[in-house]
CSV table of C-alpha atoms in Angstrom, one decimal:
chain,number,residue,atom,x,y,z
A,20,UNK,CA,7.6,86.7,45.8
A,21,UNK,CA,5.8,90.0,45.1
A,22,UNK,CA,2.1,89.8,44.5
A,23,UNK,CA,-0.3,93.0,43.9
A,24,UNK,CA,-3.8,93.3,45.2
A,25,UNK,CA,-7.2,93.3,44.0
A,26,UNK,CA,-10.9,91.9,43.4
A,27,UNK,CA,-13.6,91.6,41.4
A,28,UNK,CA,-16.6,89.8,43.0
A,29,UNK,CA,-18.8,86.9,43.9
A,30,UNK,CA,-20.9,85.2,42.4
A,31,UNK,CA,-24.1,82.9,42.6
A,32,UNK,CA,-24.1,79.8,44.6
A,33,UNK,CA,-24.6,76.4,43.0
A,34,UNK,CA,-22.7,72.9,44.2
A,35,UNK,CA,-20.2,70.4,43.4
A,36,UNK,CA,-19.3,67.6,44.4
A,37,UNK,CA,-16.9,65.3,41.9
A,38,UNK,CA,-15.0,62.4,40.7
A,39,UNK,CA,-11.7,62.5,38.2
A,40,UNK,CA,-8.4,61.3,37.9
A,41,UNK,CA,-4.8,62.9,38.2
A,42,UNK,CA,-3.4,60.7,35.4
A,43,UNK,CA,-5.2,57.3,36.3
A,44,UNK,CA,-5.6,58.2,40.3
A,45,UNK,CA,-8.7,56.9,41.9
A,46,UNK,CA,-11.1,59.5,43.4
A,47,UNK,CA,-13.9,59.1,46.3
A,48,UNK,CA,-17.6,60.5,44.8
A,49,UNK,CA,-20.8,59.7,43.2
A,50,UNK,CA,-19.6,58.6,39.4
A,51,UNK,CA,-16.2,58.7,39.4
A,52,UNK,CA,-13.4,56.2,37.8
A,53,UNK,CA,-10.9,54.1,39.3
A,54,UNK,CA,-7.3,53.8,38.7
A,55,UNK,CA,-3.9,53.7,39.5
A,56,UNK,CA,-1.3,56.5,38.7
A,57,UNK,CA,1.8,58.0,40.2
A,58,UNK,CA,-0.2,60.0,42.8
A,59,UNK,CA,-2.5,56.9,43.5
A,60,UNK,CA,0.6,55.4,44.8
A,61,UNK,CA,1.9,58.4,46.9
A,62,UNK,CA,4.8,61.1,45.6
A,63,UNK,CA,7.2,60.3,43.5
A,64,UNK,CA,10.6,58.4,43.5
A,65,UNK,CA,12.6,60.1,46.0
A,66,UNK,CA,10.3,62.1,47.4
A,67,UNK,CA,10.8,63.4,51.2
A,68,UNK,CA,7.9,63.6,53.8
A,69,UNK,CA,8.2,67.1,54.3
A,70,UNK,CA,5.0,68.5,55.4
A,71,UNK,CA,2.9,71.4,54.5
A,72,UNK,CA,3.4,75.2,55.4
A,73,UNK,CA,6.5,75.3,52.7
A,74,UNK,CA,7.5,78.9,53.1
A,75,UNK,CA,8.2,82.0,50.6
A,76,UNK,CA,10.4,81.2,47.7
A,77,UNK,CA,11.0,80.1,44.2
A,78,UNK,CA,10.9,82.4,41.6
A,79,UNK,CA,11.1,85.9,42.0
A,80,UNK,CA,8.7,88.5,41.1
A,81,UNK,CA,9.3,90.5,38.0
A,82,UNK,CA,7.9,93.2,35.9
A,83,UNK,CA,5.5,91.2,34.0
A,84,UNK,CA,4.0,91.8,31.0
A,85,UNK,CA,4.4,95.8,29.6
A,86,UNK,CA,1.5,96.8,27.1
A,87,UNK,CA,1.5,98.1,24.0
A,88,UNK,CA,0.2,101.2,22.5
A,89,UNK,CA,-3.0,100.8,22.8
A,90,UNK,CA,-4.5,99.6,25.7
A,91,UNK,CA,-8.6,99.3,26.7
A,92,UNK,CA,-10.4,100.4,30.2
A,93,UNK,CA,-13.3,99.7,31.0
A,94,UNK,CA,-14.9,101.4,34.7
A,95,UNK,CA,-17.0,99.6,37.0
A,96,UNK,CA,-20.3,101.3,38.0
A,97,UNK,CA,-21.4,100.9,41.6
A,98,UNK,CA,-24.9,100.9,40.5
A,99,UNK,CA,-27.4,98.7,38.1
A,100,UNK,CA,-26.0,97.1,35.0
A,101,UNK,CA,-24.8,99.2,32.4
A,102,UNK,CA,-23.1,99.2,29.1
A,103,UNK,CA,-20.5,100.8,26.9
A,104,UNK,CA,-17.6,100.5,25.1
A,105,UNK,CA,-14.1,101.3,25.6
A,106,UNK,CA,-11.6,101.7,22.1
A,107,UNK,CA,-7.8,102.8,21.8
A,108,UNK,CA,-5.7,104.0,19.1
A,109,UNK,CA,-2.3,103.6,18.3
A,110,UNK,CA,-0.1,100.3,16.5
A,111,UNK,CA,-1.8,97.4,18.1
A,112,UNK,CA,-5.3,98.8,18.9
A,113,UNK,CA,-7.8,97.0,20.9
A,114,UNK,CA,-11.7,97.6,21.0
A,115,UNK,CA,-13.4,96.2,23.7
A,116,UNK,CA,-17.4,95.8,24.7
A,117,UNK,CA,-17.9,95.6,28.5
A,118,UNK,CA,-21.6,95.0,29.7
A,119,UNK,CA,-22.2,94.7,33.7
A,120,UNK,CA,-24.0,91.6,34.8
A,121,UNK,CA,-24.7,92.9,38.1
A,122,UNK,CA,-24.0,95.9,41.2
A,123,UNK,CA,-20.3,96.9,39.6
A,124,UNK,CA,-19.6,93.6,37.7
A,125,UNK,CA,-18.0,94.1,34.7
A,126,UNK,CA,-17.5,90.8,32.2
A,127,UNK,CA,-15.9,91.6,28.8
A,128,UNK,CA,-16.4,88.6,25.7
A,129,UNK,CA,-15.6,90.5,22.5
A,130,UNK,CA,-12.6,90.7,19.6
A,131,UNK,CA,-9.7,92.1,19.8
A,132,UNK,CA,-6.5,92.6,17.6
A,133,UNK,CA,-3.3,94.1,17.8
A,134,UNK,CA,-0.7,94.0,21.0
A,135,UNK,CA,-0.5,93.4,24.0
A,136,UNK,CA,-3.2,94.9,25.9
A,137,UNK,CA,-2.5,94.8,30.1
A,138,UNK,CA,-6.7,95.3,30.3
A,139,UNK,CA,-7.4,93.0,27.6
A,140,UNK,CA,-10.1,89.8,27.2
A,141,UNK,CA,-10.9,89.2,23.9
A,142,UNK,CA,-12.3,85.9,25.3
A,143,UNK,CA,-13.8,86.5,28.6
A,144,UNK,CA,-13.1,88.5,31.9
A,145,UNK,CA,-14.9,89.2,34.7
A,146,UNK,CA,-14.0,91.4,38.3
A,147,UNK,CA,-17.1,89.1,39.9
A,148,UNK,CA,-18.1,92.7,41.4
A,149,UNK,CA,-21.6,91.8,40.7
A,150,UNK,CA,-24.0,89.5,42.3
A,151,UNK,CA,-23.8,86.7,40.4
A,152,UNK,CA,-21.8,84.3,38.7
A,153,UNK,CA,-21.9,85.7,34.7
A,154,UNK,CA,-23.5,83.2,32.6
A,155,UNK,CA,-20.2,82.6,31.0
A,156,UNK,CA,-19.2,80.5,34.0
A,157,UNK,CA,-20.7,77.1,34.5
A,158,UNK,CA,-20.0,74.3,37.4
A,159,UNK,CA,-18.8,71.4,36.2
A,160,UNK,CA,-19.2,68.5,36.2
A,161,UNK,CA,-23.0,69.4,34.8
A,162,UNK,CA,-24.6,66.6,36.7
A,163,UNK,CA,-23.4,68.1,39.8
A,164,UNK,CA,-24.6,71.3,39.2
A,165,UNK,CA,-27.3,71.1,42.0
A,166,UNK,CA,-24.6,71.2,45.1
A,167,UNK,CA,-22.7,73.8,43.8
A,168,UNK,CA,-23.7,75.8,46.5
A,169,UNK,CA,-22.1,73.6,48.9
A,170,UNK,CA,-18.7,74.5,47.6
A,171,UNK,CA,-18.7,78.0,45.6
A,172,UNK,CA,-19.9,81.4,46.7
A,173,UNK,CA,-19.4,85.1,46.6
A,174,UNK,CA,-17.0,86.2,49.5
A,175,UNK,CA,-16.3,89.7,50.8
A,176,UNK,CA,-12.6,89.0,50.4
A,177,UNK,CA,-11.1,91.0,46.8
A,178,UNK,CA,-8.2,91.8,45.3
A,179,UNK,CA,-9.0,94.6,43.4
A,180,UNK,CA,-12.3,95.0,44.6
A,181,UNK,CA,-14.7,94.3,47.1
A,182,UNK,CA,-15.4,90.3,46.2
A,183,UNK,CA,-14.0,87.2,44.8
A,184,UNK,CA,-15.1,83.6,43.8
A,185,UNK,CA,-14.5,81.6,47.3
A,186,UNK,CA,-14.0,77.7,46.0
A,187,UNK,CA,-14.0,75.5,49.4
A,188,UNK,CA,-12.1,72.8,48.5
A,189,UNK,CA,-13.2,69.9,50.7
A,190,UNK,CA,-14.6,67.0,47.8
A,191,UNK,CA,-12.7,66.2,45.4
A,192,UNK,CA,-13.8,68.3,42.1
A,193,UNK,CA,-15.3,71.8,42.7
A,194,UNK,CA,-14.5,73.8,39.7
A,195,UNK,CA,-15.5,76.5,37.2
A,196,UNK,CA,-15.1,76.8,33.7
A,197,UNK,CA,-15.4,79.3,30.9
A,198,UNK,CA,-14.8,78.4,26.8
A,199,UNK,CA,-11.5,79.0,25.4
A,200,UNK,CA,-10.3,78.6,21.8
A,201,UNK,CA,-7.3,76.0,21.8
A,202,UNK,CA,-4.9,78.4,21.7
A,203,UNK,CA,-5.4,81.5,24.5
A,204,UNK,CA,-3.5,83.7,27.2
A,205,UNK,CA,-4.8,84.1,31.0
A,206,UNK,CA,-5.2,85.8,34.0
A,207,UNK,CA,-6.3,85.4,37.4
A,208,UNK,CA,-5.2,85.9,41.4
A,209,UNK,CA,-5.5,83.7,43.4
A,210,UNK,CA,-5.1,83.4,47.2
A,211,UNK,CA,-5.6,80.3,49.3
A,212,UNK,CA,-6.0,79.8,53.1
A,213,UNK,CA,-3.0,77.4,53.6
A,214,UNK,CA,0.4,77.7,52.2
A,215,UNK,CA,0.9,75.3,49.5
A,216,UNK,CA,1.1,71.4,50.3
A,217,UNK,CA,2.7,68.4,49.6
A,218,UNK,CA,-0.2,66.6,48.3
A,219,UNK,CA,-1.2,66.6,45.0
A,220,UNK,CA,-4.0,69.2,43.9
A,221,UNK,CA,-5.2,71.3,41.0
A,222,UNK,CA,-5.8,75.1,41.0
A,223,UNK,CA,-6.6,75.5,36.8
A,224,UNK,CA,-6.4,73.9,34.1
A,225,UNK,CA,-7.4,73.9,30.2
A,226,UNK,CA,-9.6,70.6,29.4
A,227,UNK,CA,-10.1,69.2,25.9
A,228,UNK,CA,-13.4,67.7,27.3
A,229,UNK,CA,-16.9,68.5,28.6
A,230,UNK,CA,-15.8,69.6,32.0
A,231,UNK,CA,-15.8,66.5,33.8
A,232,UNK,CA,-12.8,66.1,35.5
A,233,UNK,CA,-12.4,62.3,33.9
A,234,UNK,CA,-13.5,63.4,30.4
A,235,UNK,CA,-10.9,64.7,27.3
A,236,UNK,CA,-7.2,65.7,28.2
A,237,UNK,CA,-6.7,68.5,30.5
A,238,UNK,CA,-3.3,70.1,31.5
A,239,UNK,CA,-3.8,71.3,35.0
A,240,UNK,CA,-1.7,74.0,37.1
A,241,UNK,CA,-1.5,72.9,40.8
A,242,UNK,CA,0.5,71.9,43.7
A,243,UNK,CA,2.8,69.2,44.9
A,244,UNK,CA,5.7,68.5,46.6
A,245,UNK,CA,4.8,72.1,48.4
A,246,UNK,CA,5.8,73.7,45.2
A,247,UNK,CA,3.8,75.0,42.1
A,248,UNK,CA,3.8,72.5,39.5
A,249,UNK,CA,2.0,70.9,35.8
A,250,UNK,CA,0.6,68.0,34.9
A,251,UNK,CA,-1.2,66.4,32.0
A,252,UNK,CA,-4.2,64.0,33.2
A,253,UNK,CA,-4.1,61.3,30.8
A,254,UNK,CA,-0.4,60.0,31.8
A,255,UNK,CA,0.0,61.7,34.9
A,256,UNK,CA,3.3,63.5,33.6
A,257,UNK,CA,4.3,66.5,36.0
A,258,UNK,CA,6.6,69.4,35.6
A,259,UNK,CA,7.9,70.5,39.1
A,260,UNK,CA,8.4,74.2,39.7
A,261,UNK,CA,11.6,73.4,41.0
A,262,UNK,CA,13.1,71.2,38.2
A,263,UNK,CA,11.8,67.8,38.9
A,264,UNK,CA,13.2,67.0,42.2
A,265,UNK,CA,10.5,65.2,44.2
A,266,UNK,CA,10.9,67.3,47.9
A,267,UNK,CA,9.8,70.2,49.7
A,268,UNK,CA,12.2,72.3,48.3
A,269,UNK,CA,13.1,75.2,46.1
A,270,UNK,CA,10.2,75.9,43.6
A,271,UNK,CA,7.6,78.3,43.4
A,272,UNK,CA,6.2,78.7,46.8
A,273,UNK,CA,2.4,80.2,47.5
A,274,UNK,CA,2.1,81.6,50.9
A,275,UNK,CA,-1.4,81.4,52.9
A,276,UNK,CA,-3.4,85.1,52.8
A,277,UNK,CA,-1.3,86.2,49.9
A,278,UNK,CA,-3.0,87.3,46.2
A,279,UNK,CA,-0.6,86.0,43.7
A,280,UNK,CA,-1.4,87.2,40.1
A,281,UNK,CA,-0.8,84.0,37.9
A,282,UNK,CA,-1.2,84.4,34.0
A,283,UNK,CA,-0.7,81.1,31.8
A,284,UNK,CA,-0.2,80.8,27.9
A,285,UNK,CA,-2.1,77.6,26.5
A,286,UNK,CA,-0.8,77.0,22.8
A,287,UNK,CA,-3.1,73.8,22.2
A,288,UNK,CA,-2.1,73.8,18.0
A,289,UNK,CA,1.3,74.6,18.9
A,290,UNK,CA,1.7,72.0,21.6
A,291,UNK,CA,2.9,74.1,24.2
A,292,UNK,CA,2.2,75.8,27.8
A,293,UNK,CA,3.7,78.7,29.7
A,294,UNK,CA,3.1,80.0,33.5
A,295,UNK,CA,4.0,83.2,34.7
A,296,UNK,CA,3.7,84.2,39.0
A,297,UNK,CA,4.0,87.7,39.4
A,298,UNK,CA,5.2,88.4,35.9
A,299,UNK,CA,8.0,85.8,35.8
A,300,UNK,CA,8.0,83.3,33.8
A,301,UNK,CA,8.2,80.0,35.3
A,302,UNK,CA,10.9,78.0,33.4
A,303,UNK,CA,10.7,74.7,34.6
A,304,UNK,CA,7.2,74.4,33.9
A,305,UNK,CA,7.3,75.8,30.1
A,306,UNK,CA,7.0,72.6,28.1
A,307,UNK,CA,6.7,72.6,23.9
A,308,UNK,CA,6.0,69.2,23.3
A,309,UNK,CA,2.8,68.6,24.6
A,310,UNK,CA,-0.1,67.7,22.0
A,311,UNK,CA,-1.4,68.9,20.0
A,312,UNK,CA,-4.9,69.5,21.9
A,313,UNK,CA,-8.0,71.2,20.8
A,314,UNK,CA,-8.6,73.1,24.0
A,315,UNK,CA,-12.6,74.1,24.9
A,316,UNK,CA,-12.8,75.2,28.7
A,317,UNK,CA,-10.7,76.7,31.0
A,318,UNK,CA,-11.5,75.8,34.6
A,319,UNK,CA,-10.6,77.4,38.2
A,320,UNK,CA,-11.4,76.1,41.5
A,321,UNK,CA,-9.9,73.2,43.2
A,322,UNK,CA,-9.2,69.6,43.1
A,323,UNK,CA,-8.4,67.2,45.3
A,324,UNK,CA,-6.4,64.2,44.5
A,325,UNK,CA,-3.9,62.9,47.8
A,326,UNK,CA,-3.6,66.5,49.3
A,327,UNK,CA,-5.9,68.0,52.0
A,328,UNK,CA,-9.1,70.0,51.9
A,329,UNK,CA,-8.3,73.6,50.6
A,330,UNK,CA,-10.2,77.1,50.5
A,331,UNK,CA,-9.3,79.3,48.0
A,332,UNK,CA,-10.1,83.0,46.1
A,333,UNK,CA,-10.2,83.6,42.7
A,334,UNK,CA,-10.8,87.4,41.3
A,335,UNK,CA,-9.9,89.3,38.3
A,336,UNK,CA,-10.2,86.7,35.5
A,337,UNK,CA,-9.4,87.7,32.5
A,338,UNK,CA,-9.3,85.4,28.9
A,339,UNK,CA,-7.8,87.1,26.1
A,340,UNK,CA,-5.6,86.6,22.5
A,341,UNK,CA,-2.4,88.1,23.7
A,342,UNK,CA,-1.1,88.3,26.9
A,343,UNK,CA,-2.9,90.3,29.5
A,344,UNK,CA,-0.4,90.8,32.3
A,345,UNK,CA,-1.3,91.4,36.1
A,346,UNK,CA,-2.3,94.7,35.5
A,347,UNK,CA,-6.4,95.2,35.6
């Protein structure tokens, strides 16, 4: 599986530490809920015992998304924070308003109409160059806001630049979310220290709620089975990368020390979800009868359900009306 490199930056450190369910699975933390569901009870029916450290895979990497006419840049200064604008002509023209929140961090939260813009974030996008979290990104839950520090920093590890969002994965909720409208396209690479496991565990996800992890439906994009999969909280319903066969094999397989670019098309109104690795669609996990839901966060980071602890990288989000591709 191809996967391109670069990074935006880090960003201020706050804590988590947090309690949800995967379906009705019970969690260990301060405040969370209790339950039984099909991860509560271990992998699915006719699952194997294979073990972590699945190799390289699955789908293959394609072209991804091209862009349109018009297409927006925006440059990142090195320096204090610093405004502009960046506009482009042509059938399907996109104007874009990028402040810096920091040394070189650029985050983008304006309109946009026309194409498809491989630069674009109508919504919200961020390189993390800077050095702090944007105040578009909040830890969630809220009430454990106070640890986040304990769990989310700024690391000298980037994709396209020289930091990323490090998410140490060893509680069982530590993640970040930005608003969304219910119906959105996304962006963001990810790396992770481990190759993907056979536990159950989320990497993002787009939550109906208030960010806790046990509040509102949220349709979450993880791994299990040691294969990239999706799953809906309330009934614990999965889509295997693979087709639904509970083992170690085939699927989309995420290799330790690797940047993976992984965009995702959230259709809340129009009940559906698509996932893209590399620019290739993901078939098995496009589903179109699921909702409708009235989508308000999008959330990165990790969460633990059966699987082990995890450390992972997130840089180059970006949030937009059209699809952005895994170009910056």
């Amino acid at each position: 599986m191809s996967f391109s490199a670069r990074s935006f930056a880090f960003f201020a450190m706050y804590t988590l530490a947090s309690v949800a369910a995967c379906g009705g699975e019970s969690s260990s933390g301060a405040g969370g809920a209790g339950g039984s569901g099909d991860d509560a009870a271990g992998p699915g029916p006719g699952s194997t015992s294979a073990g972590p450290g699945a190799t390289s895979g699955g789908a293959t990497s394609g072209g991804g998304a091209t862009s349109g006419n018009g297409s927006a840049t925006t440059s990142n200064g090195s320096g204090g924070a610093t405004s502009g604008s960046a506009t482009s002509s042509g059938s399907g023209d996109v104007t874009t308003t990028a402040t810096s929140t920091g040394a070189g961090d650029t985050t983008t939260s304006t309109a946009a109409t026309g194409g498809t813009d491989p630069g674009g974030c109508s919504i919200f996008c961020s390189d993390f160059e800077g050095g702090s979290l944007p105040s578009e990104v909040q830890f969630f839950p809220e009430y454990l806001r106070p640890r986040m520090s304990e769990f989310v920093t700024l690391d000298s590890t980037g994709h396209s630049g020289s930091r990323s969002v490090k998410v140490s994965g060893t509680d069982f909720s530590q993640m970040l979310g930005v608003a969304v409208p219910s119906n959105f396209w996304g962006r963001i690479y990810l790396k992770s220290a481990t190759d993907i496991q056979m536990g159950h565990n989320t990497y993002v996800a787009a939550a109906e709620g208030n960010g806790d992890p046990n509040n509102g439906e949220q349709i979450r994009i993880g791994e299990h089975q040691c294969q990239l999969e999706l799953n809906r909280r309330s009934d614990d319903k999965e889509m295997l990368s693979n087709g639904g066969m509970y083992m170690c094999s085939g699927g989309v397989k995420l290799v330790a020390n690797t940047w993976y670019c992984l965009e995702f098309h959230y259709d809340g109104p129009g009940r559906s979800v698509s996932v893209f690795v590399d620019g290739t669609e993901v078939n098995a996990m496009h589903v179109t009868d699921w909702g409708p839901y009235d989508y308000k966060l999008f959330k990165f980071g990790f969460e633990k359900y059966h699987g082990g602890a995890k450390t992972m990288w997130y840089d180059d989000l970006a949030l937009h009306s059209e699809r952005v591709g895994c170009g910056k």
